[in-house]
Amino acid sequence: GPKVLQIPSHQIIDMGQMVTLNCDPVSNHLYFYWYKQILGQQMEFLVNFYNGKVMEKSKLFKDQFSVERPDGSYFTLKIQPTALEDSAVYFCASSSGTGRNERLFFGHGTKLSVL
Amino acid sequence: QQQVRQSPQSLTVWEGETAILNCSYENSAFDYFPWYQQFPGEGPALLIAIRSVSDKKEDGGFTIFFNKREKNLSLHIKDSQPGDSATYFCAASANNNRIFFGDGTQLVVKP
């Protein structure tokens, strides 16, 4: 079936550094999402993105977070600077639209470890 | 405020038994309830979903029972197999709004 690819699968960085998580969404999808998961539970919504803009973001999407998808390339989540509490698995998802109840396709996640 | 609640947090059943995972929600406007299945090291994947106009949805050995008046639903996994061991997320959304996930139920099926 359709696949969302996330690169890298694991990233280890020092607190205060910048990190960029990359997502290659399903090719004809238009809506993109980032979720944060801690300890294998609680899929926490961060942000959704459409047509070059953030459509909605949660309280977890701090000022240090930003997203973009320049020229149809990777959909990225940048954290600058990182904090210890940013350690989690970040899942990218995409959907073909927000027509009624669109199915989300998730990547395998990027595990971010902030030391 | 937690929009979607799941219970139990973890569940262990024997192979061949029916596993029952529960879910409740707060927002009466929710009209679509997908269940996502997640294996370790992978992202969640849509398993089965129900709309609020229905009270039951079956797909293979998976059945959703939905009670709109009580604002709860349950996922029944019939004849559970060890390969069904995973975390199951109940989710909910209203029209074109975003999906709210519950905290998940970790299911272990023992052979």
JSON list of C-alpha atoms in Angstrom, two decimals:
[
{"chain": "A", "resi": 1, "resn": "GLY", "atom": "CA", "xyz": [0.00, 0.00, 0.00]},
{"chain": "A", "resi": 2, "resn": "PRO", "atom": "CA", "xyz": [0.98, 3.66, 0.04]},
{"chain": "A", "resi": 3, "resn": "LYS", "atom": "CA", "xyz": [4.06, 4.37, 2.12]},
{"chain": "A", "resi": 4, "resn": "VAL", "atom": "CA", "xyz": [5.30, 7.32, 4.10]},
{"chain": "A", "resi": 5, "resn": "LEU", "atom": "CA", "xyz": [9.06, 7.30, 4.55]},
{"chain": "A", "resi": 6, "resn": "GLN", "atom": "CA", "xyz": [10.83, 8.95, 7.47]},
{"chain": "A", "resi": 7, "resn": "ILE", "atom": "CA", "xyz": [14.51, 9.73, 7.60]},
{"chain": "A", "resi": 8, "resn": "PRO", "atom": "CA", "xyz": [16.44, 9.07, 9.79]},
{"chain": "A", "resi": 9, "resn": "SER", "atom": "CA", "xyz": [14.93, 6.31, 11.90]},
{"chain": "A", "resi": 10, "resn": "HIS", "atom": "CA", "xyz": [16.92, 7.42, 14.94]},
{"chain": "A", "resi": 11, "resn": "GLN", "atom": "CA", "xyz": [18.62, 10.71, 15.73]},
{"chain": "A", "resi": 12, "resn": "ILE", "atom": "CA", "xyz": [20.76, 11.46, 18.76]},
{"chain": "A", "resi": 13, "resn": "ILE", "atom": "CA", "xyz": [21.70, 15.06, 19.50]},
{"chain": "A", "resi": 14, "resn": "ASP", "atom": "CA", "xyz": [22.84, 17.25, 22.33]},
{"chain": "A", "resi": 15, "resn": "MET", "atom": "CA", "xyz": [20.41, 19.58, 24.03]},
{"chain": "A", "resi": 16, "resn": "GLY", "atom": "CA", "xyz": [20.39, 23.00, 22.41]},
{"chain": "A", "resi": 17, "resn": "GLN", "atom": "CA", "xyz": [21.30, 21.75, 18.96]},
{"chain": "A", "resi": 18, "resn": "MET", "atom": "CA", "xyz": [19.04, 21.99, 15.96]},
{"chain": "A", "resi": 19, "resn": "VAL", "atom": "CA", "xyz": [17.48, 18.90, 14.42]},
{"chain": "A", "resi": 20, "resn": "THR", "atom": "CA", "xyz": [15.50, 18.37, 11.23]},
{"chain": "A", "resi": 21, "resn": "LEU", "atom": "CA", "xyz": [13.26, 15.37, 10.82]},
{"chain": "A", "resi": 22, "resn": "ASN", "atom": "CA", "xyz": [12.45, 14.43, 7.24]},
{"chain": "A", "resi": 23, "resn": "CYS", "atom": "CA", "xyz": [9.32, 12.89, 5.83]},
{"chain": "A", "resi": 24, "resn": "ASP", "atom": "CA", "xyz": [8.59, 11.72, 2.30]},
{"chain": "A", "resi": 25, "resn": "PRO", "atom": "CA", "xyz": [4.78, 11.53, 2.19]},
{"chain": "A", "resi": 26, "resn": "VAL", "atom": "CA", "xyz": [2.61, 9.49, -0.14]},
{"chain": "A", "resi": 27, "resn": "SER", "atom": "CA", "xyz": [3.09, 10.99, -3.59]},
{"chain": "A", "resi": 28, "resn": "ASN", "atom": "CA", "xyz": [-0.37, 12.34, -4.37]},
{"chain": "A", "resi": 29, "resn": "HIS", "atom": "CA", "xyz": [-1.27, 13.35, -0.84]},
{"chain": "A", "resi": 30, "resn": "LEU", "atom": "CA", "xyz": [-1.95, 16.96, 0.00]},
{"chain": "A", "resi": 31, "resn": "TYR", "atom": "CA", "xyz": [-2.19, 17.08, 3.78]},
{"chain": "A", "resi": 32, "resn": "PHE", "atom": "CA", "xyz": [0.69, 16.40, 6.11]},
{"chain": "A", "resi": 33, "resn": "TYR", "atom": "CA", "xyz": [0.89, 15.88, 9.84]},
{"chain": "A", "resi": 34, "resn": "TRP", "atom": "CA", "xyz": [3.37, 15.45, 12.65]},
{"chain": "A", "resi": 35, "resn": "TYR", "atom": "CA", "xyz": [2.56, 13.49, 15.80]},
{"chain": "A", "resi": 36, "resn": "LYS", "atom": "CA", "xyz": [4.66, 12.95, 18.91]},
{"chain": "A", "resi": 37, "resn": "GLN", "atom": "CA", "xyz": [4.62, 9.67, 20.80]},
{"chain": "A", "resi": 38, "resn": "ILE", "atom": "CA", "xyz": [6.22, 8.95, 24.17]},
{"chain": "A", "resi": 39, "resn": "LEU", "atom": "CA", "xyz": [6.77, 5.46, 25.60]},
{"chain": "A", "resi": 40, "resn": "GLY", "atom": "CA", "xyz": [4.73, 3.79, 22.87]},
{"chain": "A", "resi": 41, "resn": "GLN", "atom": "CA", "xyz": [1.53, 5.51, 23.85]},
{"chain": "A", "resi": 42, "resn": "GLN", "atom": "CA", "xyz": [-0.27, 8.83, 23.55]},
{"chain": "A", "resi": 43, "resn": "MET", "atom": "CA", "xyz": [-0.23, 9.85, 19.92]},
{"chain": "A", "resi": 44, "resn": "GLU", "atom": "CA", "xyz": [-0.08, 13.60, 20.47]},
{"chain": "A", "resi": 45, "resn": "PHE", "atom": "CA", "xyz": [-1.02, 15.82, 17.54]},
{"chain": "A", "resi": 46, "resn": "LEU", "atom": "CA", "xyz": [1.52, 18.53, 16.79]},
{"chain": "A", "resi": 47, "resn": "VAL", "atom": "CA", "xyz": [0.60, 20.17, 13.51]},
{"chain": "A", "resi": 48, "resn": "ASN", "atom": "CA", "xyz": [-1.05, 19.76, 10.15]},
{"chain": "A", "resi": 49, "resn": "PHE", "atom": "CA", "xyz": [0.06, 21.42, 6.93]},
{"chain": "A", "resi": 50, "resn": "TYR", "atom": "CA", "xyz": [-1.58, 22.08, 3.59]},
{"chain": "A", "resi": 51, "resn": "ASN", "atom": "CA", "xyz": [-0.71, 24.15, 0.56]},
{"chain": "A", "resi": 52, "resn": "GLY", "atom": "CA", "xyz": [2.43, 25.50, 2.13]},
{"chain": "A", "resi": 53, "resn": "LYS", "atom": "CA", "xyz": [0.77, 26.60, 5.34]},
{"chain": "A", "resi": 54, "resn": "VAL", "atom": "CA", "xyz": [0.19, 25.41, 8.87]},
{"chain": "A", "resi": 55, "resn": "MET", "atom": "CA", "xyz": [-3.54, 24.74, 9.15]},
{"chain": "A", "resi": 56, "resn": "GLU", "atom": "CA", "xyz": [-3.70, 23.81, 12.81]},
{"chain": "A", "resi": 57, "resn": "LYS", "atom": "CA", "xyz": [-1.23, 23.30, 15.62]},
{"chain": "A", "resi": 58, "resn": "SER", "atom": "CA", "xyz": [-1.45, 22.12, 19.20]},
{"chain": "A", "resi": 59, "resn": "LYS", "atom": "CA", "xyz": [0.04, 23.51, 22.39]},
{"chain": "A", "resi": 60, "resn": "LEU", "atom": "CA", "xyz": [2.87, 21.00, 22.01]},
{"chain": "A", "resi": 61, "resn": "PHE", "atom": "CA", "xyz": [3.98, 22.77, 18.84]},
{"chain": "A", "resi": 62, "resn": "LYS", "atom": "CA", "xyz": [6.28, 25.19, 20.62]},
{"chain": "A", "resi": 63, "resn": "ASP", "atom": "CA", "xyz": [7.88, 28.29, 19.14]},
{"chain": "A", "resi": 64, "resn": "GLN", "atom": "CA", "xyz": [11.06, 26.26, 18.66]},
{"chain": "A", "resi": 65, "resn": "PHE", "atom": "CA", "xyz": [9.22, 24.04, 16.17]},
{"chain": "A", "resi": 66, "resn": "SER", "atom": "CA", "xyz": [8.72, 24.80, 12.50]},
{"chain": "A", "resi": 67, "resn": "VAL", "atom": "CA", "xyz": [7.53, 22.86, 9.47]},
{"chain": "A", "resi": 68, "resn": "GLU", "atom": "CA", "xyz": [7.92, 23.31, 5.76]},
{"chain": "A", "resi": 69, "resn": "ARG", "atom": "CA", "xyz": [7.79, 21.48, 2.47]},
{"chain": "A", "resi": 70, "resn": "PRO", "atom": "CA", "xyz": [9.85, 23.46, -0.01]},
{"chain": "A", "resi": 71, "resn": "ASP", "atom": "CA", "xyz": [8.97, 22.75, -3.65]},
{"chain": "A", "resi": 72, "resn": "GLY", "atom": "CA", "xyz": [7.32, 19.40, -3.06]},
{"chain": "A", "resi": 73, "resn": "SER", "atom": "CA", "xyz": [10.39, 17.88, -1.45]},
{"chain": "A", "resi": 74, "resn": "TYR", "atom": "CA", "xyz": [10.52, 16.43, 2.04]},
{"chain": "A", "resi": 75, "resn": "PHE", "atom": "CA", "xyz": [8.02, 17.61, 4.62]},
{"chain": "A", "resi": 76, "resn": "THR", "atom": "CA", "xyz": [10.26, 18.60, 7.51]},
{"chain": "A", "resi": 77, "resn": "LEU", "atom": "CA", "xyz": [9.94, 19.25, 11.21]},
{"chain": "A", "resi": 78, "resn": "LYS", "atom": "CA", "xyz": [12.70, 21.43, 12.57]},
{"chain": "A", "resi": 79, "resn": "ILE", "atom": "CA", "xyz": [13.35, 21.91, 16.26]},
{"chain": "A", "resi": 80, "resn": "GLN", "atom": "CA", "xyz": [15.70, 24.73, 17.20]},
{"chain": "A", "resi": 81, "resn": "PRO", "atom": "CA", "xyz": [16.93, 24.64, 19.90]},
{"chain": "A", "resi": 82, "resn": "THR", "atom": "CA", "xyz": [16.10, 21.19, 21.21]},
{"chain": "A", "resi": 83, "resn": "ALA", "atom": "CA", "xyz": [15.24, 20.46, 24.84]},
{"chain": "A", "resi": 84, "resn": "LEU", "atom": "CA", "xyz": [15.39, 17.25, 26.87]},
{"chain": "A", "resi": 85, "resn": "GLU", "atom": "CA", "xyz": [11.59, 16.94, 26.80]},
{"chain": "A", "resi": 86, "resn": "ASP", "atom": "CA", "xyz": [11.66, 16.79, 23.02]},
{"chain": "A", "resi": 87, "resn": "SER", "atom": "CA", "xyz": [12.93, 13.21, 23.27]},
{"chain": "A", "resi": 88, "resn": "ALA", "atom": "CA", "xyz": [10.19, 11.07, 21.72]},
{"chain": "A", "resi": 89, "resn": "VAL", "atom": "CA", "xyz": [9.23, 9.25, 18.55]},
{"chain": "A", "resi": 90, "resn": "TYR", "atom": "CA", "xyz": [7.94, 11.61, 15.92]},
{"chain": "A", "resi": 91, "resn": "PHE", "atom": "CA", "xyz": [5.51, 10.26, 13.35]},
{"chain": "A", "resi": 92, "resn": "CYS", "atom": "CA", "xyz": [4.79, 11.88, 10.06]},
{"chain": "A", "resi": 93, "resn": "ALA", "atom": "CA", "xyz": [1.47, 11.17, 8.38]},
{"chain": "A", "resi": 94, "resn": "SER", "atom": "CA", "xyz": [-0.20, 12.19, 5.16]},
{"chain": "A", "resi": 95, "resn": "SER", "atom": "CA", "xyz": [-3.68, 12.05, 3.71]},
{"chain": "A", "resi": 96, "resn": "SER", "atom": "CA", "xyz": [-5.18, 12.77, 0.33]},
{"chain": "A", "resi": 97, "resn": "GLY", "atom": "CA", "xyz": [-7.47, 15.42, 1.69]},
{"chain": "A", "resi": 98, "resn": "THR", "atom": "CA", "xyz": [-9.64, 16.46, 4.56]},
{"chain": "A", "resi": 99, "resn": "GLY", "atom": "CA", "xyz": [-12.71, 15.38, 2.73]},
{"chain": "A", "resi": 100, "resn": "ARG", "atom": "CA", "xyz": [-14.91, 13.48, 5.03]},
{"chain": "A", "resi": 101, "resn": "ASN", "atom": "CA", "xyz": [-12.79, 11.43, 7.39]},
{"chain": "A", "resi": 102, "resn": "GLU", "atom": "CA", "xyz": [-9.65, 10.93, 5.44]},
{"chain": "A", "resi": 103, "resn": "ARG", "atom": "CA", "xyz": [-7.42, 8.01, 6.30]},
{"chain": "A", "resi": 104, "resn": "LEU", "atom": "CA", "xyz": [-4.02, 8.90, 7.67]},
{"chain": "A", "resi": 105, "resn": "PHE", "atom": "CA", "xyz": [-0.98, 6.99, 6.46]},
{"chain": "A", "resi": 106, "resn": "PHE", "atom": "CA", "xyz": [1.83, 7.01, 8.99]},
{"chain": "A", "resi": 107, "resn": "GLY", "atom": "CA", "xyz": [5.56, 6.55, 8.59]},
{"chain": "A", "resi": 108, "resn": "HIS", "atom": "CA", "xyz": [7.58, 4.30, 10.87]},
{"chain": "A", "resi": 109, "resn": "GLY", "atom": "CA", "xyz": [8.67, 7.22, 12.99]},
{"chain": "A", "resi": 110, "resn": "THR", "atom": "CA", "xyz": [11.93, 8.94, 13.88]},
{"chain": "A", "resi": 111, "resn": "LYS", "atom": "CA", "xyz": [13.17, 8.32, 17.39]},
{"chain": "A", "resi": 112, "resn": "LEU", "atom": "CA", "xyz": [14.72, 11.52, 18.68]},
{"chain": "A", "resi": 113, "resn": "SER", "atom": "CA", "xyz": [17.02, 11.29, 21.68]},
{"chain": "A", "resi": 114, "resn": "VAL", "atom": "CA", "xyz": [18.10, 14.61, 23.17]},
{"chain": "A", "resi": 115, "resn": "LEU", "atom": "CA", "xyz": [21.00, 14.23, 25.59]},
{"chain": "B", "resi": 1, "resn": "GLN", "atom": "CA", "xyz": [-9.09, 17.60, 28.55]},
{"chain": "B", "resi": 2, "resn": "GLN", "atom": "CA", "xyz": [-8.79, 14.10, 27.17]},
{"chain": "B", "resi": 3, "resn": "GLN", "atom": "CA", "xyz": [-11.21, 13.84, 24.26]},
{"chain": "B", "resi": 4, "resn": "VAL", "atom": "CA", "xyz": [-10.94, 10.08, 23.80]},
{"chain": "B", "resi": 5, "resn": "ARG", "atom": "CA", "xyz": [-10.41, 7.60, 26.62]},
{"chain": "B", "resi": 6, "resn": "GLN", "atom": "CA", "xyz": [-9.46, 3.97, 26.33]},
{"chain": "B", "resi": 7, "resn": "SER", "atom": "CA", "xyz": [-9.53, 1.06, 28.72]},
{"chain": "B", "resi": 8, "resn": "PRO", "atom": "CA", "xyz": [-7.89, -1.06, 29.78]},
{"chain": "B", "resi": 9, "resn": "GLN", "atom": "CA", "xyz": [-4.40, 0.36, 29.37]},
{"chain": "B", "resi": 10, "resn": "SER", "atom": "CA", "xyz": [-3.15, -3.17, 28.80]},
{"chain": "B", "resi": 11, "resn": "LEU", "atom": "CA", "xyz": [-4.89, -6.47, 28.15]},
{"chain": "B", "resi": 12, "resn": "THR", "atom": "CA", "xyz": [-3.65, -10.04, 28.03]},
{"chain": "B", "resi": 13, "resn": "VAL", "atom": "CA", "xyz": [-5.74, -12.83, 26.52]},
{"chain": "B", "resi": 14, "resn": "TRP", "atom": "CA", "xyz": [-5.08, -16.40, 25.43]},
{"chain": "B", "resi": 15, "resn": "GLU", "atom": "CA", "xyz": [-4.96, -17.40, 21.81]},
{"chain": "B", "resi": 16, "resn": "GLY", "atom": "CA", "xyz": [-8.46, -18.10, 20.54]},
{"chain": "B", "resi": 17, "resn": "GLU", "atom": "CA", "xyz": [-10.21, -15.84, 23.05]},
{"chain": "B", "resi": 18, "resn": "THR", "atom": "CA", "xyz": [-12.07, -12.66, 22.16]},
{"chain": "B", "resi": 19, "resn": "ALA", "atom": "CA", "xyz": [-10.26, -9.49, 23.19]},
{"chain": "B", "resi": 20, "resn": "ILE", "atom": "CA", "xyz": [-12.49, -6.53, 24.05]},
{"chain": "B", "resi": 21, "resn": "LEU", "atom": "CA", "xyz": [-11.04, -3.03, 23.96]},
{"chain": "B", "resi": 22, "resn": "ASN", "atom": "CA", "xyz": [-13.11, -0.13, 25.19]},
{"chain": "B", "resi": 23, "resn": "CYS", "atom": "CA", "xyz": [-13.29, 3.50, 24.18]},
{"chain": "B", "resi": 24, "resn": "SER", "atom": "CA", "xyz": [-15.35, 6.50, 25.25]},
{"chain": "B", "resi": 25, "resn": "TYR", "atom": "CA", "xyz": [-15.48, 10.09, 24.11]},
{"chain": "B", "resi": 26, "resn": "GLU", "atom": "CA", "xyz": [-16.66, 13.48, 25.25]},
{"chain": "B", "resi": 27, "resn": "ASN", "atom": "CA", "xyz": [-17.59, 15.43, 22.15]},
{"chain": "B", "resi": 28, "resn": "SER", "atom": "CA", "xyz": [-21.08, 14.67, 20.81]},
{"chain": "B", "resi": 29, "resn": "ALA", "atom": "CA", "xyz": [-20.03, 16.14, 17.47]},
{"chain": "B", "resi": 30, "resn": "PHE", "atom": "CA", "xyz": [-17.64, 13.26, 16.79]},
{"chain": "B", "resi": 31, "resn": "ASP", "atom": "CA", "xyz": [-19.04, 11.21, 13.96]},
{"chain": "B", "resi": 32, "resn": "TYR", "atom": "CA", "xyz": [-16.17, 9.08, 12.74]},
{"chain": "B", "resi": 33, "resn": "PHE", "atom": "CA", "xyz": [-14.25, 6.57, 14.85]},
{"chain": "B", "resi": 34, "resn": "PRO", "atom": "CA", "xyz": [-11.23, 4.82, 13.35]},
{"chain": "B", "resi": 35, "resn": "TRP", "atom": "CA", "xyz": [-9.18, 2.24, 15.20]},
{"chain": "B", "resi": 36, "resn": "TYR", "atom": "CA", "xyz": [-5.48, 2.20, 14.45]},
{"chain": "B", "resi": 37, "resn": "GLN", "atom": "CA", "xyz": [-3.18, -0.75, 15.10]},
{"chain": "B", "resi": 38, "resn": "GLN", "atom": "CA", "xyz": [0.47, -0.19, 15.91]},
{"chain": "B", "resi": 39, "resn": "PHE", "atom": "CA", "xyz": [3.22, -2.79, 16.07]},
{"chain": "B", "resi": 40, "resn": "PRO", "atom": "CA", "xyz": [6.52, -2.01, 17.85]},
{"chain": "B", "resi": 41, "resn": "GLY", "atom": "CA", "xyz": [8.85, 0.03, 15.69]},
{"chain": "B", "resi": 42, "resn": "GLU", "atom": "CA", "xyz": [6.14, 0.96, 13.22]},
{"chain": "B", "resi": 43, "resn": "GLY", "atom": "CA", "xyz": [3.64, 3.73, 12.75]},
{"chain": "B", "resi": 44, "resn": "PRO", "atom": "CA", "xyz": [-0.07, 3.23, 13.41]},
{"chain": "B", "resi": 45, "resn": "ALA", "atom": "CA", "xyz": [-2.12, 1.80, 10.56]},
{"chain": "B", "resi": 46, "resn": "LEU", "atom": "CA", "xyz": [-5.85, 2.04, 10.05]},
{"chain": "B", "resi": 47, "resn": "LEU", "atom": "CA", "xyz": [-7.53, -1.22, 11.06]},
{"chain": "B", "resi": 48, "resn": "ILE", "atom": "CA", "xyz": [-11.26, -0.57, 10.95]},
{"chain": "B", "resi": 49, "resn": "ALA", "atom": "CA", "xyz": [-13.54, 2.42, 11.30]},
{"chain": "B", "resi": 50, "resn": "ILE", "atom": "CA", "xyz": [-17.18, 3.19, 11.98]},
{"chain": "B", "resi": 51, "resn": "ARG", "atom": "CA", "xyz": [-19.39, 6.21, 11.39]},
{"chain": "B", "resi": 52, "resn": "SER", "atom": "CA", "xyz": [-21.89, 7.36, 14.00]},
{"chain": "B", "resi": 53, "resn": "VAL", "atom": "CA", "xyz": [-24.88, 6.42, 11.84]},
{"chain": "B", "resi": 54, "resn": "SER", "atom": "CA", "xyz": [-24.02, 2.74, 12.39]},
{"chain": "B", "resi": 55, "resn": "ASP", "atom": "CA", "xyz": [-23.99, 0.69, 15.55]},
{"chain": "B", "resi": 56, "resn": "LYS", "atom": "CA", "xyz": [-21.86, -2.16, 14.30]},
{"chain": "B", "resi": 57, "resn": "LYS", "atom": "CA", "xyz": [-19.07, -2.68, 11.81]},
{"chain": "B", "resi": 58, "resn": "GLU", "atom": "CA", "xyz": [-17.38, -5.97, 10.99]},
{"chain": "B", "resi": 59, "resn": "ASP", "atom": "CA", "xyz": [-14.23, -6.66, 9.03]},
{"chain": "B", "resi": 60, "resn": "GLY", "atom": "CA", "xyz": [-12.71, -10.11, 9.23]},
{"chain": "B", "resi": 61, "resn": "GLY", "atom": "CA", "xyz": [-12.32, -10.98, 12.89]},
{"chain": "B", "resi": 62, "resn": "PHE", "atom": "CA", "xyz": [-12.62, -7.35, 14.01]},
{"chain": "B", "resi": 63, "resn": "THR", "atom": "CA", "xyz": [-15.95, -5.85, 15.10]},
{"chain": "B", "resi": 64, "resn": "ILE", "atom": "CA", "xyz": [-16.78, -2.39, 16.38]},
{"chain": "B", "resi": 65, "resn": "PHE", "atom": "CA", "xyz": [-19.84, -1.97, 18.56]},
{"chain": "B", "resi": 66, "resn": "PHE", "atom": "CA", "xyz": [-20.94, 1.64, 18.83]},
{"chain": "B", "resi": 67, "resn": "ASN", "atom": "CA", "xyz": [-23.34, 3.22, 21.34]},
{"chain": "B", "resi": 68, "resn": "LYS", "atom": "CA", "xyz": [-24.07, 6.80, 20.40]},
{"chain": "B", "resi": 69, "resn": "ARG", "atom": "CA", "xyz": [-26.31, 7.52, 23.36]},
{"chain": "B", "resi": 70, "resn": "GLU", "atom": "CA", "xyz": [-23.66, 6.37, 25.84]},
{"chain": "B", "resi": 71, "resn": "LYS", "atom": "CA", "xyz": [-20.80, 7.87, 23.79]},
{"chain": "B", "resi": 72, "resn": "ASN", "atom": "CA", "xyz": [-18.79, 4.71, 23.88]},
{"chain": "B", "resi": 73, "resn": "LEU", "atom": "CA", "xyz": [-17.62, 2.00, 21.56]},
{"chain": "B", "resi": 74, "resn": "SER", "atom": "CA", "xyz": [-15.65, -1.19, 21.74]},
{"chain": "B", "resi": 75, "resn": "LEU", "atom": "CA", "xyz": [-13.41, -3.20, 19.46]},
{"chain": "B", "resi": 76, "resn": "HIS", "atom": "CA", "xyz": [-13.84, -6.95, 19.63]},
{"chain": "B", "resi": 77, "resn": "ILE", "atom": "CA", "xyz": [-11.06, -9.13, 18.27]},
{"chain": "B", "resi": 78, "resn": "LYS", "atom": "CA", "xyz": [-12.49, -12.59, 17.76]},
{"chain": "B", "resi": 79, "resn": "ASP", "atom": "CA", "xyz": [-10.27, -15.69, 17.88]},
{"chain": "B", "resi": 80, "resn": "SER", "atom": "CA", "xyz": [-7.23, -13.63, 18.91]},
{"chain": "B", "resi": 81, "resn": "GLN", "atom": "CA", "xyz": [-3.86, -14.73, 17.56]},
{"chain": "B", "resi": 82, "resn": "PRO", "atom": "CA", "xyz": [-0.35, -13.92, 18.83]},
{"chain": "B", "resi": 83, "resn": "GLY", "atom": "CA", "xyz": [0.10, -11.86, 15.66]},
{"chain": "B", "resi": 84, "resn": "ASP", "atom": "CA", "xyz": [-2.67, -9.54, 16.91]},
{"chain": "B", "resi": 85, "resn": "SER", "atom": "CA", "xyz": [-0.43, -8.45, 19.78]},
{"chain": "B", "resi": 86, "resn": "ALA", "atom": "CA", "xyz": [-0.06, -4.71, 19.28]},
{"chain": "B", "resi": 87, "resn": "THR", "atom": "CA", "xyz": [-1.19, -1.36, 20.62]},
{"chain": "B", "resi": 88, "resn": "TYR", "atom": "CA", "xyz": [-4.67, -0.36, 19.51]},
{"chain": "B", "resi": 89, "resn": "PHE", "atom": "CA", "xyz": [-5.67, 3.28, 19.34]},
{"chain": "B", "resi": 90, "resn": "CYS", "atom": "CA", "xyz": [-9.25, 4.43, 19.32]},
{"chain": "B", "resi": 91, "resn": "ALA", "atom": "CA", "xyz": [-9.64, 7.77, 17.57]},
{"chain": "B", "resi": 92, "resn": "ALA", "atom": "CA", "xyz": [-12.42, 10.21, 16.82]},
{"chain": "B", "resi": 93, "resn": "SER", "atom": "CA", "xyz": [-13.08, 13.13, 14.57]},
{"chain": "B", "resi": 94, "resn": "ALA", "atom": "CA", "xyz": [-15.90, 15.47, 13.58]},
{"chain": "B", "resi": 95, "resn": "ASN", "atom": "CA", "xyz": [-16.39, 16.34, 9.92]},
{"chain": "B", "resi": 96, "resn": "ASN", "atom": "CA", "xyz": [-13.19, 17.80, 8.57]},
{"chain": "B", "resi": 97, "resn": "ASN", "atom": "CA", "xyz": [-11.56, 18.44, 11.92]},
{"chain": "B", "resi": 98, "resn": "ARG", "atom": "CA", "xyz": [-8.48, 16.69, 13.11]},
{"chain": "B", "resi": 99, "resn": "ILE", "atom": "CA", "xyz": [-8.39, 13.21, 14.58]},
{"chain": "B", "resi": 100, "resn": "PHE", "atom": "CA", "xyz": [-8.08, 12.84, 18.35]},
{"chain": "B", "resi": 101, "resn": "PHE", "atom": "CA", "xyz": [-6.34, 9.70, 19.56]},
{"chain": "B", "resi": 102, "resn": "GLY", "atom": "CA", "xyz": [-6.85, 7.85, 22.81]},
{"chain": "B", "resi": 103, "resn": "ASP", "atom": "CA", "xyz": [-3.88, 6.68, 24.87]},
{"chain": "B", "resi": 104, "resn": "GLY", "atom": "CA", "xyz": [-4.00, 3.19, 23.42]},
{"chain": "B", "resi": 105, "resn": "THR", "atom": "CA", "xyz": [-4.52, -0.33, 24.74]},
{"chain": "B", "resi": 106, "resn": "GLN", "atom": "CA", "xyz": [-1.56, -2.69, 24.65]},
{"chain": "B", "resi": 107, "resn": "LEU", "atom": "CA", "xyz": [-2.85, -6.13, 23.73]},
{"chain": "B", "resi": 108, "resn": "VAL", "atom": "CA", "xyz": [-0.84, -9.28, 24.34]},
{"chain": "B", "resi": 109, "resn": "VAL", "atom": "CA", "xyz": [-2.16, -12.56, 22.98]},
{"chain": "B", "resi": 110, "resn": "LYS", "atom": "CA", "xyz": [-0.49, -15.54, 24.61]},
{"chain": "B", "resi": 111, "resn": "PRO", "atom": "CA", "xyz": [-0.15, -18.79, 22.65]}
]
